[in-house]
């Protein structure tokens, strides 16, 4: 075993004592999802099962929770934690982009609530072998599902300078993306998180202030490796369609790209048909399926951020499912016209 591998293994051993993931905004999630005994809830990002456990306690003894996660380690951790709920807790390794298929496979129809708690768990972030953190020396991996072929090393070592700059700009909102891409190209092949952090530092300068200069580049690569935004764009509509009338959706986002998709999707499903009123029938297909419950995103209290600094950037949005879709406006107008 080489020295680097031995180093990673010793940090990995330390990690088994690392603090477990602390779920964020738990009281707020319970307040908005309002789970009742007997309810069927989907935790689309079950992680280590913190939210799931709190939800299962509320829906017990007959309620059921289906938990999904792309990460096999997370699935094992959640299964372990939720074992005492027996068959009322089902955990599957799957992406929420396949939410409808997973529920169909389990014979689950309409549900009472769906939670998405996006991003990474503390353990994923702190595990050097996963390669998510510029603060931990590890391989440039960043895959949530390790059966997937493409790693962060593949992207940094194979994309063109232009493609890399574009990716870092788009998914990291990083203004120095071109300079960073140039430094990456000059240092290829990059193998470790340290190699990438050094390339970014060469382009942007060393750490200054609270936010490390490599934060945005690491975020960009992680999003690209796991196609996180596409998964969210696919998963949210499936969750909305699965809710029964009165069912609730809660989404916790940790950066503006995710939050923008959440906000726009909720707005789209709460708007309904947008065809001009003079059209005899709807052409846009828009149905009003949601009532948004959070005018602005809900953020953690200063007390929660003090206890759990990772909660700092969390933003929760929630919505309630309406009936099968509001009739189009012209029809409403005709029906409410005075005789
Ligand atoms: C912030 S953690 C969730 C923590 C969890 N709520 C808890 O209380 O332990 C986010 C989880 O989402 C998972 N994840 C990310 N993208 C996913 C996707 N497309 N489908 C399913 N799980 C995903 C990650 O693997 C990670 O375990």
mmCIF file of C-alpha atoms and ligand atoms in Angstrom:
data_model
loop_
_atom_site.group_PDB
_atom_site.id
_atom_site.type_symbol
_atom_site.label_atom_id
_atom_site.label_comp_id
_atom_site.label_asym_id
_atom_site.label_seq_id
_atom_site.Cartn_x
_atom_site.Cartn_y
_atom_site.Cartn_z
ATOM 1 C CA UNK A 1 0.000 0.000 0.000
ATOM 2 C CA UNK A 2 1.448 3.411 -0.871
ATOM 3 C CA UNK A 3 1.759 6.231 1.647
ATOM 4 C CA UNK A 4 -1.130 8.192 0.184
ATOM 5 C CA UNK A 5 -3.505 5.193 0.334
ATOM 6 C CA UNK A 6 -2.365 4.478 3.916
ATOM 7 C CA UNK A 7 -3.071 8.109 4.796
ATOM 8 C CA UNK A 8 -6.599 7.910 3.351
ATOM 9 C CA UNK A 9 -7.260 4.685 5.207
ATOM 10 C CA UNK A 10 -6.210 6.158 8.532
ATOM 11 C CA UNK A 11 -8.486 9.154 7.971
ATOM 12 C CA UNK A 12 -11.239 6.717 6.930
ATOM 13 C CA UNK A 13 -10.736 4.863 10.224
ATOM 14 C CA UNK A 14 -11.066 8.176 12.054
ATOM 15 C CA UNK A 15 -14.223 8.798 10.126
ATOM 16 C CA UNK A 16 -15.995 5.870 11.727
ATOM 17 C CA UNK A 17 -15.911 8.051 14.860
ATOM 18 C CA UNK A 18 -16.946 11.166 12.910
ATOM 19 C CA UNK A 19 -20.135 12.820 14.092
ATOM 20 C CA UNK A 20 -23.192 11.511 12.292
ATOM 21 C CA UNK A 21 -25.073 13.775 9.924
ATOM 22 C CA UNK A 22 -27.288 16.206 11.832
ATOM 23 C CA UNK A 23 -30.565 16.691 9.951
ATOM 24 C CA UNK A 24 -31.458 20.336 9.300
ATOM 25 C CA UNK A 25 -34.748 22.196 9.821
ATOM 26 C CA UNK A 26 -36.397 19.133 11.377
ATOM 27 C CA UNK A 27 -39.123 21.052 13.260
ATOM 28 C CA UNK A 28 -39.900 23.064 10.153
ATOM 29 C CA UNK A 29 -40.083 19.933 7.967
ATOM 30 C CA UNK A 30 -42.491 18.326 10.464
ATOM 31 C CA UNK A 31 -44.590 21.496 10.591
ATOM 32 C CA UNK A 32 -44.903 21.772 6.796
ATOM 33 C CA UNK A 33 -45.247 18.079 5.953
ATOM 34 C CA UNK A 34 -47.713 17.742 8.866
ATOM 35 C CA UNK A 35 -47.475 13.913 8.840
ATOM 36 C CA UNK A 36 -50.424 12.163 10.487
ATOM 37 C CA UNK A 37 -50.559 8.631 11.893
ATOM 38 C CA UNK A 38 -51.048 6.199 9.022
ATOM 39 C CA UNK A 39 -49.615 8.528 6.361
ATOM 40 C CA UNK A 40 -47.436 7.363 3.456
ATOM 41 C CA UNK A 41 -44.313 9.516 3.119
ATOM 42 C CA UNK A 42 -41.435 9.485 0.636
ATOM 43 C CA UNK A 43 -38.021 10.657 1.809
ATOM 44 C CA UNK A 44 -36.370 11.158 -1.580
ATOM 45 C CA UNK A 45 -32.906 11.694 -0.028
ATOM 46 C CA UNK A 46 -32.968 9.458 3.027
ATOM 47 C CA UNK A 47 -29.226 9.861 3.817
ATOM 48 C CA UNK A 48 -28.597 8.584 7.326
ATOM 49 C CA UNK A 49 -32.292 8.576 8.103
ATOM 50 C CA UNK A 50 -32.471 11.531 10.503
ATOM 51 C CA UNK A 51 -35.541 13.156 8.950
ATOM 52 C CA UNK A 52 -36.972 9.734 8.143
ATOM 53 C CA UNK A 53 -36.826 8.660 11.774
ATOM 54 C CA UNK A 54 -38.575 11.846 12.930
ATOM 55 C CA UNK A 55 -41.266 11.307 10.264
ATOM 56 C CA UNK A 56 -41.730 7.625 11.086
ATOM 57 C CA UNK A 57 -42.318 8.479 14.744
ATOM 58 C CA UNK A 58 -45.164 10.769 13.660
ATOM 59 C CA UNK A 59 -46.824 8.343 11.261
ATOM 60 C CA UNK A 60 -46.468 5.257 13.498
ATOM 61 C CA UNK A 61 -47.779 2.671 14.041
ATOM 62 C CA UNK A 62 -49.394 2.101 10.646
ATOM 63 C CA UNK A 63 -47.762 4.772 8.466
ATOM 64 C CA UNK A 64 -45.145 3.848 5.874
ATOM 65 C CA UNK A 65 -42.029 5.631 4.695
ATOM 66 C CA UNK A 66 -40.168 4.939 1.465
ATOM 67 C CA UNK A 67 -36.598 6.253 1.546
ATOM 68 C CA UNK A 68 -34.415 6.666 -1.555
ATOM 69 C CA UNK A 69 -30.725 7.416 -1.859
ATOM 70 C CA UNK A 70 -28.218 7.072 -4.679
ATOM 71 C CA UNK A 71 -25.431 6.195 -2.280
ATOM 72 C CA UNK A 72 -25.138 2.544 -1.203
ATOM 73 C CA UNK A 73 -23.413 3.567 2.079
ATOM 74 C CA UNK A 74 -26.269 5.930 2.911
ATOM 75 C CA UNK A 75 -28.798 3.186 2.180
ATOM 76 C CA UNK A 76 -27.009 0.846 4.602
ATOM 77 C CA UNK A 77 -26.846 3.550 7.294
ATOM 78 C CA UNK A 78 -30.546 4.383 6.883
ATOM 79 C CA UNK A 79 -31.578 0.709 6.937
ATOM 80 C CA UNK A 80 -29.675 0.255 10.165
ATOM 81 C CA UNK A 81 -31.193 3.318 11.804
ATOM 82 C CA UNK A 82 -34.756 2.565 10.670
ATOM 83 C CA UNK A 83 -34.657 -1.190 11.347
ATOM 84 C CA UNK A 84 -36.877 -0.897 14.420
ATOM 85 C CA UNK A 85 -39.756 0.353 12.252
ATOM 86 C CA UNK A 86 -39.787 -3.019 10.485
ATOM 87 C CA UNK A 87 -41.734 -3.158 7.231
ATOM 88 C CA UNK A 88 -43.043 0.364 7.733
ATOM 89 C CA UNK A 89 -39.685 1.696 6.536
ATOM 90 C CA UNK A 90 -38.481 0.680 3.065
ATOM 91 C CA UNK A 91 -35.114 1.980 1.860
ATOM 92 C CA UNK A 92 -34.027 1.667 -1.782
ATOM 93 C CA UNK A 93 -30.855 2.587 -3.600
ATOM 94 C CA UNK A 94 -32.206 4.769 -6.383
ATOM 95 C CA UNK A 95 -32.143 8.307 -7.692
ATOM 96 C CA UNK A 96 -35.179 10.459 -7.087
ATOM 97 C CA UNK A 97 -35.068 11.046 -10.847
ATOM 98 C CA UNK A 98 -36.695 7.568 -10.968
ATOM 99 C CA UNK A 99 -39.148 8.270 -8.151
ATOM 100 C CA UNK A 100 -42.292 7.236 -10.032
ATOM 101 C CA UNK A 101 -40.760 3.941 -11.224
ATOM 102 C CA UNK A 102 -39.534 3.114 -7.712
ATOM 103 C CA UNK A 103 -42.979 3.732 -6.220
ATOM 104 C CA UNK A 104 -44.663 1.757 -9.008
ATOM 105 C CA UNK A 105 -42.263 -1.120 -8.344
ATOM 106 C CA UNK A 106 -43.248 -1.091 -4.664
ATOM 107 C CA UNK A 107 -46.954 -0.863 -5.475
ATOM 108 C CA UNK A 108 -47.217 2.562 -3.800
ATOM 109 C CA UNK A 109 -49.781 4.877 -5.411
ATOM 110 C CA UNK A 110 -50.576 8.360 -4.137
ATOM 111 C CA UNK A 111 -48.591 9.603 -1.144
ATOM 112 C CA UNK A 112 -49.201 12.111 1.655
ATOM 113 C CA UNK A 113 -45.820 13.787 1.679
ATOM 114 C CA UNK A 114 -42.463 13.966 -0.073
ATOM 115 C CA UNK A 115 -39.244 15.388 1.332
ATOM 116 C CA UNK A 116 -36.113 16.312 -0.625
ATOM 117 C CA UNK A 117 -33.098 17.285 1.508
ATOM 118 C CA UNK A 118 -30.600 17.986 -1.247
ATOM 119 C CA UNK A 119 -26.826 17.889 -1.356
ATOM 120 C CA UNK A 120 -24.464 15.774 0.701
ATOM 121 C CA UNK A 121 -24.481 14.334 4.186
ATOM 122 C CA UNK A 122 -21.711 15.273 6.607
ATOM 123 C CA UNK A 123 -20.227 11.786 6.370
ATOM 124 C CA UNK A 124 -20.071 11.912 2.572
ATOM 125 C CA UNK A 125 -18.389 15.287 2.728
ATOM 126 C CA UNK A 126 -15.892 14.271 5.400
ATOM 127 C CA UNK A 127 -14.978 10.894 3.920
ATOM 128 C CA UNK A 128 -11.700 11.531 2.049
ATOM 129 C CA UNK A 129 -12.222 8.428 -0.090
ATOM 130 C CA UNK A 130 -15.292 10.067 -1.665
ATOM 131 C CA UNK A 131 -13.307 13.078 -2.882
ATOM 132 C CA UNK A 132 -15.971 15.727 -2.186
ATOM 133 C CA UNK A 133 -13.900 18.013 0.022
ATOM 134 C CA UNK A 134 -10.901 20.195 -0.795
ATOM 135 C CA UNK A 135 -10.027 20.020 2.886
ATOM 136 C CA UNK A 136 -9.422 16.256 2.812
ATOM 137 C CA UNK A 137 -6.792 14.632 0.627
ATOM 138 C CA UNK A 138 -8.474 11.945 -1.433
ATOM 139 C CA UNK A 139 -9.046 10.676 -4.966
ATOM 140 C CA UNK A 140 -11.005 12.950 -7.298
ATOM 141 C CA UNK A 141 -14.119 10.796 -7.273
ATOM 142 C CA UNK A 142 -17.294 12.704 -6.206
ATOM 143 C CA UNK A 143 -19.737 10.008 -7.375
ATOM 144 C CA UNK A 144 -22.818 9.575 -5.202
ATOM 145 C CA UNK A 145 -23.489 6.229 -6.843
ATOM 146 C CA UNK A 146 -20.138 4.459 -7.132
ATOM 147 C CA UNK A 147 -21.470 2.104 -9.773
ATOM 148 C CA UNK A 148 -21.571 5.079 -12.113
ATOM 149 C CA UNK A 149 -18.669 5.258 -14.593
ATOM 150 C CA UNK A 150 -17.727 8.946 -14.712
ATOM 151 C CA UNK A 151 -15.713 10.456 -11.842
ATOM 152 C CA UNK A 152 -14.502 14.003 -11.224
ATOM 153 C CA UNK A 153 -11.014 12.877 -12.338
ATOM 154 C CA UNK A 154 -12.478 11.885 -15.717
ATOM 155 C CA UNK A 155 -13.987 15.336 -16.167
ATOM 156 C CA UNK A 156 -10.928 17.378 -15.113
ATOM 157 C CA UNK A 157 -8.556 15.198 -17.159
ATOM 158 C CA UNK A 158 -10.625 14.686 -20.306
ATOM 159 C CA UNK A 159 -12.740 17.775 -20.999
ATOM 160 C CA UNK A 160 -11.362 20.552 -23.188
ATOM 161 C CA UNK A 161 -10.326 23.821 -21.555
ATOM 162 C CA UNK A 162 -13.429 25.489 -22.947
ATOM 163 C CA UNK A 163 -15.750 22.728 -21.683
ATOM 164 C CA UNK A 164 -14.183 22.857 -18.221
ATOM 165 C CA UNK A 165 -14.433 26.628 -17.999
ATOM 166 C CA UNK A 166 -18.058 26.399 -19.072
ATOM 167 C CA UNK A 167 -18.851 23.693 -16.494
ATOM 168 C CA UNK A 168 -17.162 25.599 -13.638
ATOM 169 C CA UNK A 169 -18.948 28.807 -14.616
ATOM 170 C CA UNK A 170 -22.356 27.198 -15.071
ATOM 171 C CA UNK A 171 -22.467 24.905 -12.029
ATOM 172 C CA UNK A 172 -20.146 26.861 -9.715
ATOM 173 C CA UNK A 173 -21.170 30.389 -10.743
ATOM 174 C CA UNK A 174 -17.400 30.971 -10.632
ATOM 175 C CA UNK A 175 -16.225 34.132 -12.360
ATOM 176 C CA UNK A 176 -12.595 32.971 -12.541
ATOM 177 C CA UNK A 177 -13.641 29.825 -14.440
ATOM 178 C CA UNK A 178 -11.393 30.456 -17.458
ATOM 179 C CA UNK A 179 -8.290 31.019 -15.357
ATOM 180 C CA UNK A 180 -9.078 27.909 -13.315
ATOM 181 C CA UNK A 181 -9.603 25.795 -16.436
ATOM 182 C CA UNK A 182 -6.261 27.011 -17.798
ATOM 183 C CA UNK A 183 -4.473 26.004 -14.584
ATOM 184 C CA UNK A 184 -6.158 22.587 -14.607
ATOM 185 C CA UNK A 185 -5.018 21.975 -18.195
ATOM 186 C CA UNK A 186 -1.449 23.002 -17.313
ATOM 187 C CA UNK A 187 -1.343 20.495 -14.424
ATOM 188 C CA UNK A 188 -2.977 17.426 -15.954
ATOM 189 C CA UNK A 189 -3.269 14.679 -14.995
ATOM 190 C CA UNK A 190 -4.909 15.711 -11.692
ATOM 191 C CA UNK A 191 -5.448 12.773 -9.364
ATOM 192 C CA UNK A 192 -6.391 14.103 -5.951
ATOM 193 C CA UNK A 193 -8.583 16.705 -4.294
ATOM 194 C CA UNK A 194 -5.358 18.471 -3.280
ATOM 195 C CA UNK A 195 -4.226 18.639 -6.940
ATOM 196 C CA UNK A 196 -7.482 20.314 -7.866
ATOM 197 C CA UNK A 197 -7.442 22.672 -4.875
ATOM 198 C CA UNK A 198 -3.879 23.721 -5.804
ATOM 199 C CA UNK A 199 -4.879 24.392 -9.419
ATOM 200 C CA UNK A 200 -7.716 26.635 -8.196
ATOM 201 C CA UNK A 201 -5.431 28.410 -5.733
ATOM 202 C CA UNK A 202 -2.920 29.023 -8.543
ATOM 203 C CA UNK A 203 -5.700 30.705 -10.529
ATOM 204 C CA UNK A 204 -7.458 32.556 -7.724
ATOM 205 C CA UNK A 205 -4.917 32.902 -4.925
ATOM 206 C CA UNK A 206 -4.815 31.065 -1.608
ATOM 207 C CA UNK A 207 -7.525 30.905 1.068
ATOM 208 C CA UNK A 208 -8.810 34.295 2.179
ATOM 209 C CA UNK A 209 -11.823 34.944 4.369
ATOM 210 C CA UNK A 210 -14.463 32.411 5.321
ATOM 211 C CA UNK A 211 -15.007 30.748 1.934
ATOM 212 C CA UNK A 212 -12.201 28.676 0.412
ATOM 213 C CA UNK A 213 -11.433 29.664 -3.209
ATOM 214 C CA UNK A 214 -12.011 26.065 -4.360
ATOM 215 C CA UNK A 215 -15.575 25.880 -2.948
ATOM 216 C CA UNK A 216 -17.311 26.827 -6.200
ATOM 217 C CA UNK A 217 -15.134 24.627 -8.411
ATOM 218 C CA UNK A 218 -15.743 21.585 -6.204
ATOM 219 C CA UNK A 219 -19.469 22.320 -6.193
ATOM 220 C CA UNK A 220 -19.451 22.579 -9.995
ATOM 221 C CA UNK A 221 -17.702 19.256 -10.492
ATOM 222 C CA UNK A 222 -19.917 17.462 -7.985
ATOM 223 C CA UNK A 223 -23.049 18.767 -9.717
ATOM 224 C CA UNK A 224 -21.702 17.727 -13.124
ATOM 225 C CA UNK A 225 -20.499 14.256 -12.037
ATOM 226 C CA UNK A 226 -23.880 13.406 -10.521
ATOM 227 C CA UNK A 227 -25.997 15.415 -12.973
ATOM 228 C CA UNK A 228 -27.670 16.801 -9.895
ATOM 229 C CA UNK A 229 -29.713 19.547 -11.512
ATOM 230 C CA UNK A 230 -31.154 17.233 -14.174
ATOM 231 C CA UNK A 231 -32.134 14.773 -11.433
ATOM 232 C CA UNK A 232 -33.926 17.549 -9.549
ATOM 233 C CA UNK A 233 -35.705 18.754 -12.690
ATOM 234 C CA UNK A 234 -36.921 15.225 -13.308
ATOM 235 C CA UNK A 235 -37.688 14.268 -9.703
ATOM 236 C CA UNK A 236 -39.721 17.252 -8.544
ATOM 237 C CA UNK A 237 -42.560 16.903 -11.097
ATOM 238 C CA UNK A 238 -42.816 13.176 -10.322
ATOM 239 C CA UNK A 239 -43.140 13.964 -6.625
ATOM 240 C CA UNK A 240 -45.809 16.596 -7.270
ATOM 241 C CA UNK A 241 -47.814 14.242 -9.492
ATOM 242 C CA UNK A 242 -47.696 11.510 -6.807
ATOM 243 C CA UNK A 243 -49.107 13.640 -3.997
ATOM 244 C CA UNK A 244 -52.728 13.090 -3.108
ATOM 245 C CA UNK A 245 -54.868 16.255 -2.730
ATOM 246 C CA UNK A 246 -53.837 17.866 0.557
ATOM 247 C CA UNK A 247 -50.452 16.095 0.411
ATOM 248 C CA UNK A 248 -47.377 18.184 1.103
ATOM 249 C CA UNK A 249 -43.973 18.660 -0.542
ATOM 250 C CA UNK A 250 -40.882 19.989 1.278
ATOM 251 C CA UNK A 251 -37.577 20.735 -0.434
ATOM 252 C CA UNK A 252 -34.399 21.835 1.323
ATOM 253 C CA UNK A 253 -31.794 23.349 -1.030
ATOM 254 C CA UNK A 254 -28.259 24.392 -0.177
ATOM 255 C CA UNK A 255 -27.247 26.605 -3.088
ATOM 256 C CA UNK A 256 -28.874 29.027 -5.460
ATOM 257 C CA UNK A 257 -28.874 26.740 -8.540
ATOM 258 C CA UNK A 258 -30.946 24.121 -6.703
ATOM 259 C CA UNK A 259 -33.157 26.688 -5.031
ATOM 260 C CA UNK A 260 -33.898 28.369 -8.379
ATOM 261 C CA UNK A 261 -35.147 25.081 -9.855
ATOM 262 C CA UNK A 262 -37.294 24.439 -6.770
ATOM 263 C CA UNK A 263 -38.760 27.934 -6.827
ATOM 264 C CA UNK A 264 -39.493 27.841 -10.564
ATOM 265 C CA UNK A 265 -41.035 24.369 -10.439
ATOM 266 C CA UNK A 266 -43.318 25.291 -7.537
ATOM 267 C CA UNK A 267 -44.285 28.514 -9.336
ATOM 268 C CA UNK A 268 -45.009 26.613 -12.559
ATOM 269 C CA UNK A 269 -47.258 24.065 -10.809
ATOM 270 C CA UNK A 270 -49.079 26.732 -8.825
ATOM 271 C CA UNK A 271 -49.815 28.839 -11.899
ATOM 272 C CA UNK A 272 -51.882 26.498 -14.028
ATOM 273 C CA UNK A 273 -52.910 27.285 -17.581
ATOM 274 C CA UNK A 274 -51.194 30.347 -19.055
ATOM 275 C CA UNK A 275 -52.922 30.401 -22.463
ATOM 276 C CA UNK A 276 -54.475 33.730 -23.513
ATOM 277 C CA UNK A 277 -58.143 33.831 -22.406
ATOM 278 C CA UNK A 278 -59.372 34.222 -26.011
ATOM 279 C CA UNK A 279 -58.154 30.696 -26.909
ATOM 280 C CA UNK A 280 -61.139 28.319 -26.856
ATOM 281 C CA UNK A 281 -59.113 25.586 -25.175
ATOM 282 C CA UNK A 282 -55.861 25.142 -23.324
ATOM 283 C CA UNK A 283 -52.809 24.617 -25.519
ATOM 284 C CA UNK A 284 -50.078 24.927 -22.843
ATOM 285 C CA UNK A 285 -51.237 21.927 -20.801
ATOM 286 C CA UNK A 286 -50.500 23.783 -17.532
ATOM 287 C CA UNK A 287 -52.526 22.519 -14.567
ATOM 288 C CA UNK A 288 -52.674 24.207 -11.212
ATOM 289 C CA UNK A 289 -51.618 21.402 -8.909
ATOM 290 C CA UNK A 290 -49.980 23.240 -6.020
ATOM 291 C CA UNK A 291 -50.498 25.936 -3.445
ATOM 292 C CA UNK A 292 -47.126 27.289 -2.321
ATOM 293 C CA UNK A 293 -46.970 27.465 1.482
ATOM 294 C CA UNK A 294 -43.702 29.381 1.826
ATOM 295 C CA UNK A 295 -43.756 32.826 0.240
ATOM 296 C CA UNK A 296 -40.042 33.114 0.984
ATOM 297 C CA UNK A 297 -37.723 30.199 1.740
ATOM 298 C CA UNK A 298 -37.602 29.201 5.391
ATOM 299 C CA UNK A 299 -34.098 29.393 6.860
ATOM 300 C CA UNK A 300 -32.698 27.949 10.093
ATOM 301 C CA UNK A 301 -32.798 29.935 13.307
ATOM 302 C CA UNK A 302 -29.501 31.438 14.555
ATOM 303 C CA UNK A 303 -29.682 28.859 17.359
ATOM 304 C CA UNK A 304 -29.765 25.968 14.843
ATOM 305 C CA UNK A 305 -26.850 27.472 12.878
ATOM 306 C CA UNK A 306 -24.887 27.807 16.120
ATOM 307 C CA UNK A 307 -25.538 24.137 16.939
ATOM 308 C CA UNK A 308 -25.019 22.933 13.365
ATOM 309 C CA UNK A 309 -23.064 25.366 11.154
ATOM 310 C CA UNK A 310 -23.763 23.132 8.134
ATOM 311 C CA UNK A 311 -27.399 24.285 8.326
ATOM 312 C CA UNK A 312 -26.289 27.847 7.485
ATOM 313 C CA UNK A 313 -27.171 27.794 3.792
ATOM 314 C CA UNK A 314 -30.316 25.603 4.032
ATOM 315 C CA UNK A 315 -33.499 26.961 2.437
ATOM 316 C CA UNK A 316 -36.792 25.152 2.777
ATOM 317 C CA UNK A 317 -39.715 25.589 0.385
ATOM 318 C CA UNK A 318 -43.032 23.820 0.846
ATOM 319 C CA UNK A 319 -46.242 23.373 -1.126
ATOM 320 C CA UNK A 320 -49.593 21.608 -0.815
ATOM 321 C CA UNK A 321 -51.168 19.540 -3.547
ATOM 322 C CA UNK A 322 -54.548 20.724 -4.840
ATOM 323 C CA UNK A 323 -57.105 18.592 -6.686
ATOM 324 C CA UNK A 324 -56.587 17.270 -10.210
ATOM 325 C CA UNK A 325 -55.936 20.694 -11.718
ATOM 326 C CA UNK A 326 -57.829 23.934 -11.734
ATOM 327 C CA UNK A 327 -60.084 24.492 -14.770
ATOM 328 C CA UNK A 328 -58.685 26.968 -17.304
ATOM 329 C CA UNK A 329 -59.419 30.627 -16.715
ATOM 330 C CA UNK A 330 -61.891 31.188 -19.570
ATOM 331 C CA UNK A 331 -63.966 28.247 -18.325
ATOM 332 C CA UNK A 332 -63.949 29.664 -14.786
ATOM 333 C CA UNK A 333 -64.998 33.025 -16.190
ATOM 334 C CA UNK A 334 -67.922 31.438 -18.136
ATOM 335 C CA UNK A 335 -69.061 29.406 -15.131
ATOM 336 C CA UNK A 336 -69.035 32.422 -12.819
ATOM 337 C CA UNK A 337 -70.723 34.858 -15.254
ATOM 338 C CA UNK A 338 -74.033 36.250 -13.970
ATOM 339 C CA UNK A 339 -77.046 34.863 -15.885
HETATM 340 C C1 LIG B 1 -28.302 16.119 3.033
HETATM 341 S S1 LIG B 1 -28.231 14.413 2.787
HETATM 342 C C2 LIG B 1 -29.772 13.854 3.457
HETATM 343 C C3 LIG B 1 -29.724 13.662 4.924
HETATM 344 C C4 LIG B 1 -30.980 13.067 5.512
HETATM 345 N N1 LIG B 1 -32.121 13.939 5.349
HETATM 346 C C5 LIG B 1 -30.784 12.724 6.968
HETATM 347 O O1 LIG B 1 -31.546 13.227 7.808
HETATM 348 O O2 LIG B 1 -29.883 11.933 7.289
HETATM 349 C C6 LIG B 1 -28.553 14.283 1.068
HETATM 350 C C7 LIG B 1 -28.613 12.871 0.567
HETATM 351 O O3 LIG B 1 -29.183 12.922 -0.730
HETATM 352 C C8 LIG B 1 -28.597 11.912 -1.498
HETATM 353 N N2 LIG B 1 -28.861 12.236 -2.902
HETATM 354 C C9 LIG B 1 -28.310 13.210 -3.662
HETATM 355 N N3 LIG B 1 -28.839 13.198 -4.899
HETATM 356 C C10 LIG B 1 -29.755 12.203 -4.918
HETATM 357 C C11 LIG B 1 -30.638 11.690 -5.905
HETATM 358 N N4 LIG B 1 -30.693 12.199 -7.154
HETATM 359 N N5 LIG B 1 -31.448 10.675 -5.575
HETATM 360 C C12 LIG B 1 -31.432 10.141 -4.326
HETATM 361 N N6 LIG B 1 -30.593 10.571 -3.357
HETATM 362 C C13 LIG B 1 -29.772 11.595 -3.644
HETATM 363 C C14 LIG B 1 -27.144 11.932 -1.081
HETATM 364 O O4 LIG B 1 -26.516 10.702 -1.386
HETATM 365 C C15 LIG B 1 -27.268 12.190 0.428
HETATM 366 O O5 LIG B 1 -27.258 10.990 1.145
#
